[in-house]
């Protein structure tokens, strides 16, 4: 890396002492590039063993990479923390303006620890750091608080505003952090970690020049990458219908989890497809900073007020495949207006939409089976596709007026451990399931993925390839395929390249792009670093008590046939055994 | 030649901002002469702030040293040697299209070179041959 590159500057913020300092950490950036690679090192350094995820000692790390602000789509910020949801490694990625804002403010990473006694928000404008009183915005929803901070802070067009809603404040362990109104650090509860620190928001802005090794070479390479990005088929797909494009193909093959995965085919899928949403609601498309793809799809929902005729409100919020799965097919609903209303409510509260949907789906089935009555639900009768009651339920889930809602607020596995129904509590590694019942690889991938995300290793994609090829991988091959994908993705998330651009950022291109920033890393070296970062993450997981032995698999996934037919538990356990053998062995 | 805008098409990717910097052999955003910001939140879309090549530019009228001169076809030319960094031009521009270089304490203004147009994937920016006819 280059000596004068600010990417190696780490901003350390202590919310207890209201102090900050900047340290040059060329040591870790040189070795691990940035993003996930650097973040896991900072987590090892700063997160005490067995610490309380909601205690002041739990640090929050935000990290970007040397290619951020230099090349298109290097636009993700990696957040790492100990998760209050899985009580283990917490990692979440977010786009918006966050990554470029951090880089332009002059940092490669920002580490926040300690906790404030009273609500505050952090404002970082270049080398100036402010601790601002947030008492007046505590309790305000994620959309409104963004508007208020926007009016009070400089840096329009050059800033990110990360914030939490009521869910984070009330420490719901799967609450998210929202940036730029429409992007999220979702899954695993970064919002609750913010809430535990009384940290309502973080605003970051900056504007600076960055060094490169050779300007001519940089500009030539930029043009090459930019052209490659705008001509890929992925660009067209993600720009046109966005990720919601996946609803129909996944349903077609029988891999769309429906009604708490009682089935994997939704008879009314066409009503909740990407096409249907685009036709009825698509109001605007947006992009993250420095990304020409523009995959963010914003729905415009017009609703009449009931007390006055011709009086409407129009709300705009983002939709994607995952929210449509979690709140649509998973809840057996095709009333898109109702579904969008629920999506909007979840957005304002600042909950993770996937976890919320899976939890509501479990609760619906639990009530259907008589495991819980209306006494527990405060009179609510949950029914598949009835969004009015679901909206009431998510509000109560955040309010937590009784034991039942307190249990729901702690995740589906926790709720099932009290009320029963564990066989259909769809949680993997302590995280509620994503929207894929494509075959064994999807579930194994989430189970063994370091952050229990479908994006760790894209098992669903391995299943889909197997469907096309009409041939499935054997247990050892499958374990290796998942592992090698996850290892390479460590490099992408250390560069902080969006996974949508993985087709463009192949090892040789990455190596060339990095050379412009003064990193001399050949493709084979990159593979080795990816492997090492993955091991470092697993080292943290094991330190915090994670084990690949006896991983819990909900029975439901074996009862409902997947796109690749009925799943075999023995096969899945075999794959995990092979993974266990391979993970710490050198290639 | 001047940059023309169709702001409703903007997705806010800001590729133009980075392009402007590269055109000046710079990386990052400190030298960019174009800014894309949301209209009070992204749901309402974006404002693209860039010099619109006025025919009778107010910034020229207030420049006390003659560093800013009207350009044929609209817009201005900046003679950086004559500029004393008073900032009057910034105050005179209603749309805020005069950017400021904190390093040298001088203004930065779009030269309508058209380089950013090549990096606008959605047709927000285009280069017009005959400029400034609509505004007086």
XYZ file of C-alpha atoms in Angstrom:
723
model
C 0.000 0.000 0.000
C 1.021 3.612 -0.436
C 2.619 5.446 2.461
C 0.364 8.461 2.198
C -2.865 6.509 1.677
C -5.295 7.446 4.465
C -6.875 3.982 4.174
C -4.556 2.788 6.959
C -5.916 5.412 9.377
C -8.141 3.884 12.024
C -10.378 6.218 14.003
C -10.871 4.911 17.551
C -13.866 6.418 19.321
C -14.698 5.899 22.977
C -18.304 6.764 23.789
C -17.783 6.412 27.559
C -14.968 8.935 27.688
C -16.205 10.986 24.715
C -12.713 10.830 23.286
C -11.131 9.772 20.012
C -7.738 9.147 18.462
C -6.380 8.157 15.063
C -3.812 5.424 14.651
C -1.951 4.345 11.482
C -2.448 0.617 11.154
C -0.402 -0.208 8.083
C 0.441 -3.517 9.759
C -3.060 -4.955 9.429
C -4.023 -3.218 6.171
C -0.866 -4.461 4.463
C -1.581 -8.001 5.545
C -5.369 -8.130 5.218
C -6.145 -5.369 2.655
C -9.191 -3.765 4.355
C -12.899 -4.497 4.972
C -13.588 -7.917 6.480
C -9.886 -8.822 6.678
C -9.009 -5.783 8.753
C -12.273 -5.769 10.726
C -11.787 -9.291 12.082
C -8.291 -8.344 13.280
C -9.627 -5.260 15.053
C -12.377 -7.384 16.590
C -9.826 -9.903 17.882
C -7.871 -7.022 19.387
C -10.720 -5.087 20.936
C -13.516 -7.539 21.741
C -12.859 -9.314 25.067
C -13.541 -13.049 25.175
C -17.094 -13.940 26.273
C -18.057 -10.302 26.564
C -21.667 -9.195 26.784
C -22.672 -8.253 23.239
C -24.790 -5.479 24.698
C -22.113 -4.294 27.116
C -19.890 -1.242 26.615
C -16.866 -3.472 25.990
C -18.304 -4.809 22.721
C -16.711 -2.776 19.909
C -18.304 -1.864 16.597
C -15.886 -1.890 13.682
C -16.643 -0.279 10.333
C -14.096 -1.002 7.616
C -13.652 -0.135 3.941
C -10.834 -0.898 1.534
C -8.115 0.650 -0.620
C -10.253 0.424 -3.769
C -13.132 2.372 -2.232
C -13.626 5.705 -4.036
C -11.100 4.555 -6.660
C -13.092 1.941 -8.531
C -16.799 1.426 -9.176
C -18.753 -0.915 -6.894
C -16.093 -0.964 -4.175
C -18.930 0.572 -2.196
C -19.664 -1.628 0.771
C -18.881 -1.034 4.405
C -18.220 -4.087 6.532
C -19.425 -3.861 10.127
C -18.101 -6.302 12.725
C -19.150 -6.718 16.327
C -20.181 -9.473 18.663
C -23.761 -10.303 17.747
C -26.417 -10.113 20.460
C -28.512 -12.478 18.313
C -26.129 -15.376 17.723
C -23.911 -14.341 20.678
C -21.033 -14.899 18.318
C -19.369 -13.243 15.319
C -21.494 -10.394 14.024
C -20.772 -9.242 10.509
C -22.986 -7.185 8.282
C -22.400 -5.341 5.016
C -24.049 -2.166 3.817
C -23.797 0.119 0.808
C -25.463 3.490 0.359
C -23.021 6.336 0.769
C -21.335 4.708 3.774
C -18.123 3.292 2.287
C -17.144 6.282 0.175
C -18.006 8.649 3.047
C -15.677 6.780 5.429
C -12.880 6.756 2.847
C -13.376 10.419 1.956
C -13.381 11.349 5.637
C -9.856 9.939 5.663
C -10.213 6.530 7.279
C -10.011 2.870 6.379
C -11.756 1.840 9.571
C -13.693 3.349 12.454
C -13.927 1.555 15.775
C -16.537 2.585 18.322
C -16.493 1.275 21.870
C -17.761 2.219 25.296
C -21.280 3.450 25.947
C -22.875 6.764 26.673
C -25.177 7.389 29.651
C -27.509 9.526 27.605
C -28.515 9.284 23.924
C -26.002 10.740 21.523
C -25.059 10.659 17.906
C -21.597 10.760 16.468
C -20.653 13.180 13.711
C -17.387 12.613 11.860
C -16.546 15.288 9.309
C -13.042 14.577 8.046
C -10.713 14.934 11.008
C -13.353 16.592 13.210
C -15.328 14.325 15.526
C -18.330 15.512 17.508
C -20.392 13.840 20.208
C -23.838 15.357 19.825
C -26.761 15.078 22.212
C -29.482 12.853 20.740
C -31.953 13.026 23.624
C -34.449 14.894 21.460
C -34.433 12.241 18.728
C -34.471 9.122 20.929
C -37.606 7.118 20.177
C -37.974 8.589 16.700
C -38.277 6.221 13.717
C -35.424 5.552 11.289
C -36.870 7.660 8.456
C -37.660 10.772 10.493
C -34.400 10.797 12.429
C -32.556 10.760 9.114
C -34.474 13.844 8.021
C -33.678 15.670 11.244
C -29.963 14.913 11.161
C -29.821 15.815 7.468
C -31.045 19.312 8.351
C -28.506 19.715 11.129
C -25.292 18.439 9.622
C -23.094 19.575 6.710
C -21.888 17.476 3.786
C -24.948 17.040 1.540
C -24.138 14.507 -1.177
C -20.939 13.493 0.608
C -22.243 11.883 3.753
C -23.744 8.771 5.230
C -26.285 8.842 8.041
C -26.426 5.511 9.863
C -29.239 5.297 12.396
C -31.430 3.022 14.462
C -35.132 2.953 15.207
C -37.088 1.883 18.254
C -36.114 -1.776 17.781
C -32.435 -0.961 18.270
C -33.174 1.301 21.213
C -35.169 -1.464 22.886
C -32.309 -3.898 22.211
C -34.173 -6.326 19.942
C -31.208 -8.549 19.031
C -32.085 -8.653 15.332
C -32.566 -4.928 14.860
C -30.679 -3.298 12.023
C -28.848 -0.057 11.320
C -30.275 1.890 8.400
C -28.269 4.192 6.131
C -29.546 6.687 3.566
C -33.128 5.575 4.374
C -32.943 2.507 2.160
C -29.839 0.439 2.860
C -29.212 -1.640 5.932
C -26.635 -3.283 8.105
C -29.111 -6.123 8.503
C -29.038 -9.480 10.281
C -27.345 -10.248 13.612
C -28.402 -7.084 15.436
C -25.975 -4.225 14.913
C -28.960 -1.973 15.762
C -29.151 -3.402 19.281
C -25.413 -2.871 19.759
C -25.942 0.786 18.778
C -28.891 0.934 21.196
C -26.885 -0.565 24.051
C -24.365 2.259 23.610
C -27.177 4.846 23.459
C -25.829 5.593 19.999
C -28.752 6.801 17.887
C -26.801 7.604 14.730
C -23.427 8.042 13.094
C -22.979 10.641 10.382
C -19.748 10.642 8.373
C -18.659 12.954 5.575
C -15.527 14.028 3.779
C -13.970 15.147 0.549
C -10.367 14.492 -0.300
C -7.827 13.389 -2.871
C -6.289 9.935 -2.800
C -2.920 8.747 -4.056
C -2.352 6.180 -6.812
C 0.850 4.619 -8.108
C 0.380 5.602 -11.743
C -2.395 7.943 -12.898
C -2.338 6.822 -16.523
C -2.553 3.185 -15.622
C -5.280 3.942 -13.084
C -7.443 5.768 -15.592
C -6.988 3.057 -18.209
C -7.960 0.353 -15.757
C -10.905 2.391 -14.478
C -12.343 2.642 -17.984
C -11.875 -1.077 -18.516
C -13.661 -1.996 -15.276
C -16.419 0.573 -15.762
C -17.139 -0.740 -19.257
C -17.157 -4.318 -17.997
C -19.599 -3.396 -15.229
C -22.102 -1.562 -17.387
C -22.181 -4.276 -20.031
C -22.714 -7.299 -17.756
C -26.049 -9.094 -17.767
C -26.098 -8.783 -13.978
C -26.221 -5.003 -14.378
C -29.306 -5.271 -16.561
C -31.039 -7.709 -14.231
C -30.354 -5.780 -11.036
C -31.213 -2.449 -12.592
C -34.409 -3.538 -14.284
C -36.374 -5.562 -11.754
C -33.718 -5.711 -9.046
C -33.298 -8.702 -6.777
C -37.092 -9.129 -6.835
C -36.449 -10.662 -10.249
C -35.747 -13.900 -8.350
C -39.287 -14.472 -7.042
C -40.674 -16.262 -10.110
C -37.629 -18.413 -11.010
C -37.282 -19.583 -7.411
C -40.960 -20.430 -7.241
C -40.795 -22.148 -10.596
C -38.168 -24.615 -9.385
C -39.971 -25.087 -6.062
C -37.460 -23.314 -3.848
C -39.508 -20.374 -2.520
C -40.200 -20.903 1.205
C -43.940 -20.467 1.716
C -46.082 -20.381 4.885
C -43.231 -21.074 7.259
C -41.863 -23.550 4.734
C -44.870 -25.842 4.853
C -44.297 -25.788 1.123
C -41.693 -24.365 -1.255
C -44.134 -23.290 -3.931
C -46.470 -20.344 -3.606
C -49.548 -20.599 -5.793
C -49.916 -16.802 -5.920
C -46.235 -16.050 -6.612
C -47.078 -14.114 -9.749
C -48.929 -11.557 -7.606
C -45.796 -10.839 -5.550
C -43.233 -11.087 -8.360
C -40.649 -8.453 -9.232
C -42.690 -7.793 -12.368
C -45.871 -7.195 -10.335
C -44.128 -4.830 -7.919
C -42.495 -2.891 -10.757
C -45.779 -2.486 -12.583
C -47.853 -1.418 -9.600
C -45.479 0.355 -7.229
C -42.005 1.080 -8.606
C -41.545 4.790 -8.010
C -37.829 5.322 -8.359
C -34.529 3.519 -8.687
C -31.458 4.507 -6.738
C -27.787 3.592 -6.579
C -25.106 3.358 -3.941
C -22.254 5.840 -4.292
C -19.911 4.989 -7.163
C -22.104 2.217 -8.513
C -23.639 2.648 -11.951
C -25.868 -0.429 -11.469
C -28.587 1.285 -9.446
C -30.256 -1.830 -8.042
C -32.238 -0.114 -5.272
C -35.948 -0.274 -6.017
C -38.276 2.133 -4.262
C -41.981 1.468 -4.042
C -44.430 4.345 -3.901
C -47.407 3.346 -1.788
C -50.425 5.640 -1.948
C -52.904 5.195 0.868
C -56.045 7.206 1.630
C -56.679 8.636 5.077
C -59.864 7.188 6.439
C -61.157 10.366 8.060
C -61.231 12.590 4.992
C -62.038 11.962 1.362
C -59.439 12.662 -1.364
C -56.752 12.945 1.313
C -53.776 10.651 0.620
C -50.336 9.959 1.884
C -47.641 8.515 -0.360
C -44.839 6.622 1.356
C -41.689 5.541 -0.422
C -39.498 2.713 0.754
C -37.309 0.036 -0.727
C -38.197 -3.534 -1.604
C -36.005 -6.451 -2.583
C -36.261 -10.188 -3.009
C -35.619 -10.967 0.656
C -38.345 -8.727 2.104
C -40.803 -10.097 -0.464
C -39.914 -13.653 0.535
C -39.996 -12.972 4.283
C -43.188 -10.926 4.360
C -44.839 -12.354 1.246
C -44.587 -16.073 0.520
C -43.328 -16.933 4.011
C -46.438 -15.322 5.501
C -48.631 -16.764 2.756
C -49.739 -13.351 1.617
C -50.279 -11.853 -1.810
C -51.988 -8.624 -0.759
C -49.130 -6.440 -1.946
C -50.556 -3.262 -0.421
C -50.757 -4.892 2.975
C -47.329 -6.424 2.527
C -45.804 -3.041 1.710
C -47.506 -1.569 4.767
C -45.814 -4.203 6.922
C -42.487 -3.634 5.143
C -42.768 0.072 5.871
C -43.563 -0.561 9.541
C -40.530 -2.852 9.882
C -38.390 -0.242 8.127
C -39.484 2.501 10.509
C -38.918 0.362 13.589
C -35.496 -0.698 12.299
C -35.933 -4.462 12.476
C -34.211 -7.012 10.285
C -36.896 -7.867 7.763
C -35.885 -11.498 7.212
C -35.804 -12.372 10.895
C -39.083 -10.522 11.463
C -40.843 -12.436 8.681
C -39.583 -15.833 9.825
C -40.615 -15.092 13.416
C -44.109 -13.996 12.387
C -44.396 -17.123 10.235
C -43.457 -19.328 13.181
C -45.934 -17.510 15.444
C -48.719 -17.947 12.884
C -48.134 -21.676 12.700
C -47.742 -21.953 16.470
C -51.122 -20.277 16.959
C -52.664 -22.400 14.218
C -51.507 -25.505 16.105
C -52.715 -24.198 19.441
C -49.254 -23.852 21.012
C -50.096 -20.260 21.798
C -53.489 -18.685 22.360
C -54.859 -15.182 22.092
C -53.925 -14.751 25.718
C -50.256 -14.722 24.743
C -50.813 -12.579 21.680
C -52.818 -9.883 23.490
C -55.924 -10.790 21.528
C -54.291 -10.926 18.115
C -55.332 -13.774 15.844
C -52.498 -14.325 13.396
C -53.623 -15.625 10.019
C -51.611 -16.312 6.873
C -51.563 -13.213 4.715
C -53.473 -11.010 7.177
C -51.222 -7.961 7.218
C -53.307 -5.827 9.551
C -52.582 -8.224 12.401
C -48.966 -8.636 11.372
C -48.460 -4.875 11.597
C -49.916 -4.904 15.129
C -47.721 -7.880 16.022
C -44.423 -6.273 14.962
C -45.261 -3.164 16.951
C -45.858 -5.337 20.037
C -42.711 -7.279 19.337
C -40.752 -4.062 19.785
C -42.903 -2.789 22.689
C -42.677 -6.182 24.437
C -45.723 -5.756 26.693
C -45.701 -9.388 27.911
C -43.602 -12.511 28.135
C -44.678 -13.866 24.768
C -43.653 -10.781 22.811
C -40.452 -10.576 24.832
C -39.746 -14.130 23.696
C -40.489 -13.266 20.058
C -38.159 -10.299 20.396
C -35.374 -12.751 21.152
C -35.679 -14.723 17.967
C -37.543 -17.733 16.686
C -35.328 -20.324 18.334
C -35.691 -18.718 21.735
C -39.470 -18.410 21.388
C -39.763 -22.050 20.313
C -37.644 -23.193 23.257
C -40.341 -21.756 25.551
C -43.568 -22.413 23.650
C -42.619 -25.502 21.632
C -42.638 -25.893 17.869
C -38.863 -26.166 17.535
C -39.261 -28.462 14.560
C -40.601 -25.576 12.545
C -38.538 -22.764 14.083
C -36.437 -21.901 11.064
C -33.193 -20.754 12.577
C -29.687 -21.670 11.435
C -26.705 -20.865 13.614
C -28.965 -18.575 15.645
C -30.097 -16.580 12.611
C -33.517 -16.838 10.958
C -33.456 -18.445 7.513
C -33.078 -16.567 4.220
C -35.375 -17.166 1.260
C -34.010 -20.318 -0.315
C -35.198 -23.917 -0.090
C -33.316 -24.819 -3.228
C -31.540 -27.877 -1.888
C -28.967 -29.027 0.632
C -26.290 -26.452 -0.255
C -28.514 -23.482 0.620
C -29.097 -24.702 4.190
C -25.596 -26.053 4.769
C -24.171 -22.799 3.444
C -26.089 -20.728 5.979
C -25.296 -23.146 8.775
C -21.521 -23.188 8.251
C -21.129 -19.685 6.818
C -19.138 -17.504 9.182
C -22.000 -15.023 9.542
C -24.854 -17.440 8.831
C -25.885 -15.492 5.781
C -26.932 -16.837 2.389
C -24.286 -14.484 0.963
C -21.413 -16.145 2.824
C -20.995 -18.828 0.194
C -24.146 -18.681 -1.980
C -25.149 -22.291 -1.414
C -28.440 -21.555 -3.175
C -26.476 -20.882 -6.340
C -24.724 -24.271 -6.104
C -28.181 -25.885 -5.814
C -29.475 -23.966 -8.806
C -26.474 -25.068 -10.860
C -27.126 -28.659 -9.782
C -30.714 -28.356 -11.005
C -29.558 -27.112 -14.389
C -26.817 -29.736 -14.688
C -29.184 -32.436 -13.347
C -26.282 -33.598 -11.220
C -25.564 -32.971 -7.574
C -22.152 -32.721 -5.957
C -21.015 -35.413 -3.554
C -20.576 -34.468 0.119
C -16.862 -33.797 -0.101
C -17.115 -31.817 -3.340
C -19.967 -29.765 -1.922
C -18.047 -28.950 1.258
C -15.105 -27.836 -0.846
C -17.234 -25.777 -3.218
C -18.826 -23.893 -0.321
C -15.510 -23.360 1.384
C -13.702 -22.102 -1.692
C -16.534 -19.682 -2.521
C -16.554 -18.324 1.024
C -12.790 -17.920 1.007
C -12.833 -15.898 -2.213
C -15.678 -13.783 -0.880
C -13.381 -12.770 1.991
C -11.258 -10.997 -0.597
C -14.265 -9.289 -2.180
C -15.471 -8.146 1.223
C -11.997 -6.980 2.178
C -11.848 -4.851 -0.958
C -15.451 -4.106 -0.097
C -16.577 -4.896 -3.629
C -20.325 -5.521 -3.895
C -21.020 -9.202 -4.586
C -23.142 -8.158 -7.569
C -19.860 -7.260 -9.288
C -18.134 -10.552 -8.506
C -18.285 -11.520 -12.165
C -16.216 -8.461 -13.090
C -13.808 -8.483 -10.171
C -12.104 -11.779 -10.983
C -8.750 -12.510 -9.308
C -6.601 -11.102 -12.132
C -8.595 -7.845 -12.335
C -8.500 -7.490 -8.539
C -4.766 -8.003 -8.583
C -4.344 -5.300 -11.264
C -6.646 -2.842 -9.514
C -4.841 -3.356 -6.228
C -1.470 -2.725 -7.871
C -2.644 0.827 -8.654
C -3.118 1.353 -4.919
C 0.364 0.035 -4.176
C -0.596 -3.504 -3.164
C 1.451 -6.088 -4.970
C -0.691 -9.218 -4.590
C -0.788 -11.900 -7.261
C -4.029 -13.906 -7.675
C -2.610 -16.911 -5.806
C -1.570 -14.658 -2.936
C -5.086 -13.236 -2.826
C -6.501 -16.744 -2.510
C -4.163 -17.431 0.376
C -5.170 -14.211 2.146
C -8.849 -15.058 1.648
C -8.265 -18.416 3.256
C -6.488 -16.794 6.162
C -9.227 -14.228 6.770
C -11.803 -16.996 6.797
C -9.758 -18.909 9.364
C -9.441 -15.771 11.467
C -13.210 -15.423 11.487
C -13.630 -19.042 12.459
C -11.002 -18.597 15.157
C -13.207 -15.869 16.632
C -16.315 -18.029 16.321
C -14.687 -20.967 18.098
C -13.312 -18.643 20.763
C -16.876 -17.521 21.439
C -18.198 -21.075 21.671
C -19.261 -21.995 18.140
C -18.880 -25.635 17.213
C -19.476 -27.533 13.992
C -20.516 -30.552 16.054
C -24.212 -31.197 16.569
C -25.400 -28.157 14.662
C -29.123 -27.736 15.028
C -31.234 -28.375 11.936
C -35.002 -27.725 12.138
C -36.978 -30.820 11.062
C -39.159 -28.782 8.747
C -36.460 -28.579 6.074
C -36.532 -32.375 5.772
C -40.331 -32.594 5.650
C -40.884 -30.143 2.805
C -39.313 -31.199 -0.489
C -36.810 -28.691 -1.837
C -36.171 -27.772 -5.453
C -33.752 -30.705 -5.444
C -36.183 -33.079 -3.782
C -36.369 -34.309 -0.202
C -33.297 -33.472 1.835
C -31.336 -36.166 3.586
C -30.029 -35.303 7.050
C -27.268 -37.904 6.816
C -25.933 -36.285 3.642
C -25.980 -32.845 5.256
C -24.103 -34.096 8.323
C -21.524 -35.696 6.030
C -20.943 -32.409 4.201
C -20.430 -30.651 7.533
C -17.899 -33.326 8.562
C -15.951 -32.776 5.343
C -16.097 -29.017 5.860
C -14.763 -29.462 9.382
C -11.829 -31.436 8.092
C -11.063 -28.978 5.295
C -11.424 -25.637 7.028
C -8.159 -25.543 8.975
C -6.093 -27.542 6.512
C -3.821 -25.691 4.073
C -4.798 -26.051 0.470
C -20.770 23.188 -25.735
C -22.378 22.864 -22.367
C -23.611 20.198 -19.994
C -27.371 19.763 -20.047
C -29.378 17.886 -17.463
C -32.385 15.661 -17.132
C -32.334 15.332 -13.349
C -35.412 13.125 -13.041
C -33.405 10.247 -14.518
C -30.676 10.458 -11.898
C -30.198 7.392 -9.657
C -27.598 9.160 -7.514
C -24.639 6.905 -8.343
C -22.288 9.912 -8.380
C -20.090 8.337 -11.076
C -19.944 11.808 -12.670
C -18.374 13.301 -9.547
C -15.533 10.788 -9.643
C -15.162 11.232 -13.413
C -14.711 14.991 -13.019
C -11.866 14.382 -10.600
C -10.183 11.821 -12.867
C -10.373 14.223 -15.787
C -8.165 16.495 -13.702
C -5.840 13.585 -12.880
C -7.193 13.436 -9.363
C -8.653 10.552 -7.394
C -11.410 11.160 -4.879
C -13.792 14.067 -4.568
C -11.822 17.103 -3.483
C -11.527 18.549 -7.005
C -14.888 17.625 -8.437
C -16.959 20.432 -9.985
C -20.246 18.552 -9.899
C -22.276 17.432 -6.911
C -25.214 15.087 -6.722
C -27.301 15.347 -3.587
C -30.744 14.216 -2.586
C -33.720 16.530 -2.493
C -34.378 16.302 1.241
C -34.041 12.524 1.150
C -33.445 10.138 -1.703
C -37.122 9.254 -2.125
C -37.645 12.642 -3.738
C -34.766 12.170 -6.171
C -31.642 14.187 -6.747
C -30.313 17.615 -7.568
C -27.306 17.660 -9.861
C -25.364 20.778 -9.058
C -23.119 21.877 -11.897
C -22.476 25.115 -13.794
C -25.277 25.608 -16.326
C -23.312 27.959 -18.529
C -25.415 31.096 -18.064
C -25.248 33.549 -20.956
C -24.816 36.467 -18.648
C -23.128 34.932 -15.618
C -23.565 36.715 -12.273
C -20.274 35.281 -11.026
C -18.408 37.285 -13.685
C -20.204 40.474 -12.696
C -19.009 40.274 -9.094
C -15.435 39.166 -9.751
C -13.331 42.129 -8.569
C -10.107 41.150 -10.366
C -11.367 39.990 -13.742
C -10.259 36.429 -13.007
C -13.614 35.178 -14.287
C -14.473 35.875 -17.905
C -17.557 34.926 -19.892
C -16.964 32.073 -22.253
C -18.228 31.950 -25.804
C -21.464 29.950 -25.815
C -22.053 30.402 -22.104
C -20.237 29.730 -18.866
C -16.991 31.118 -17.597
C -13.238 30.791 -17.762
C -11.180 31.170 -14.618
C -7.725 32.721 -14.698
C -6.407 31.283 -11.466
C -3.435 33.706 -11.390
C -5.738 36.692 -11.166
C -8.022 35.127 -8.550
C -7.602 36.395 -4.978
C -9.991 33.857 -3.439
C -12.544 36.414 -2.226
C -15.431 33.988 -2.786
C -17.849 36.615 -4.178
C -18.521 34.366 -7.141
C -19.764 31.580 -4.820
C -22.250 33.931 -3.202
C -23.445 35.198 -6.580
C -24.300 31.753 -7.958
C -27.831 30.864 -6.861
C -27.488 27.206 -7.735
C -24.240 26.759 -5.811
C -22.337 25.531 -8.844
C -19.096 27.241 -7.867
C -17.100 24.732 -5.868
C -14.256 25.603 -3.575
C -10.773 24.183 -3.302
C -9.844 24.272 0.351
C -6.199 23.513 -0.474
C -5.595 26.641 -2.538
C -8.575 28.672 -1.343
C -9.803 29.301 -4.873
C -12.999 28.441 -6.766
C -13.425 25.415 -9.033
C -15.911 25.629 -11.886
C -17.044 23.169 -14.538
C -15.398 23.810 -17.913
C -18.076 21.905 -19.835
C -15.484 19.484 -21.192
C -18.117 16.739 -21.254
C -15.972 13.988 -19.754
C -18.555 13.205 -17.036
C -21.183 12.537 -19.712
C -19.304 9.334 -20.634
C -19.847 8.044 -17.130
C -23.533 8.782 -16.782
C -25.249 5.468 -17.483
C -28.815 6.809 -17.398
C -28.780 9.848 -19.638
C -28.955 12.515 -16.949
C -25.997 14.390 -18.375
C -25.523 15.190 -22.021
C -23.383 17.566 -23.976
C -25.247 20.214 -25.942
C -23.531 21.729 -28.956
C -25.291 25.070 -28.741
C -25.470 26.246 -25.195
C -27.362 28.613 -23.023
C -30.154 29.578 -25.374
C -32.965 29.000 -22.948
C -31.627 31.266 -20.266
C -31.052 34.958 -20.550
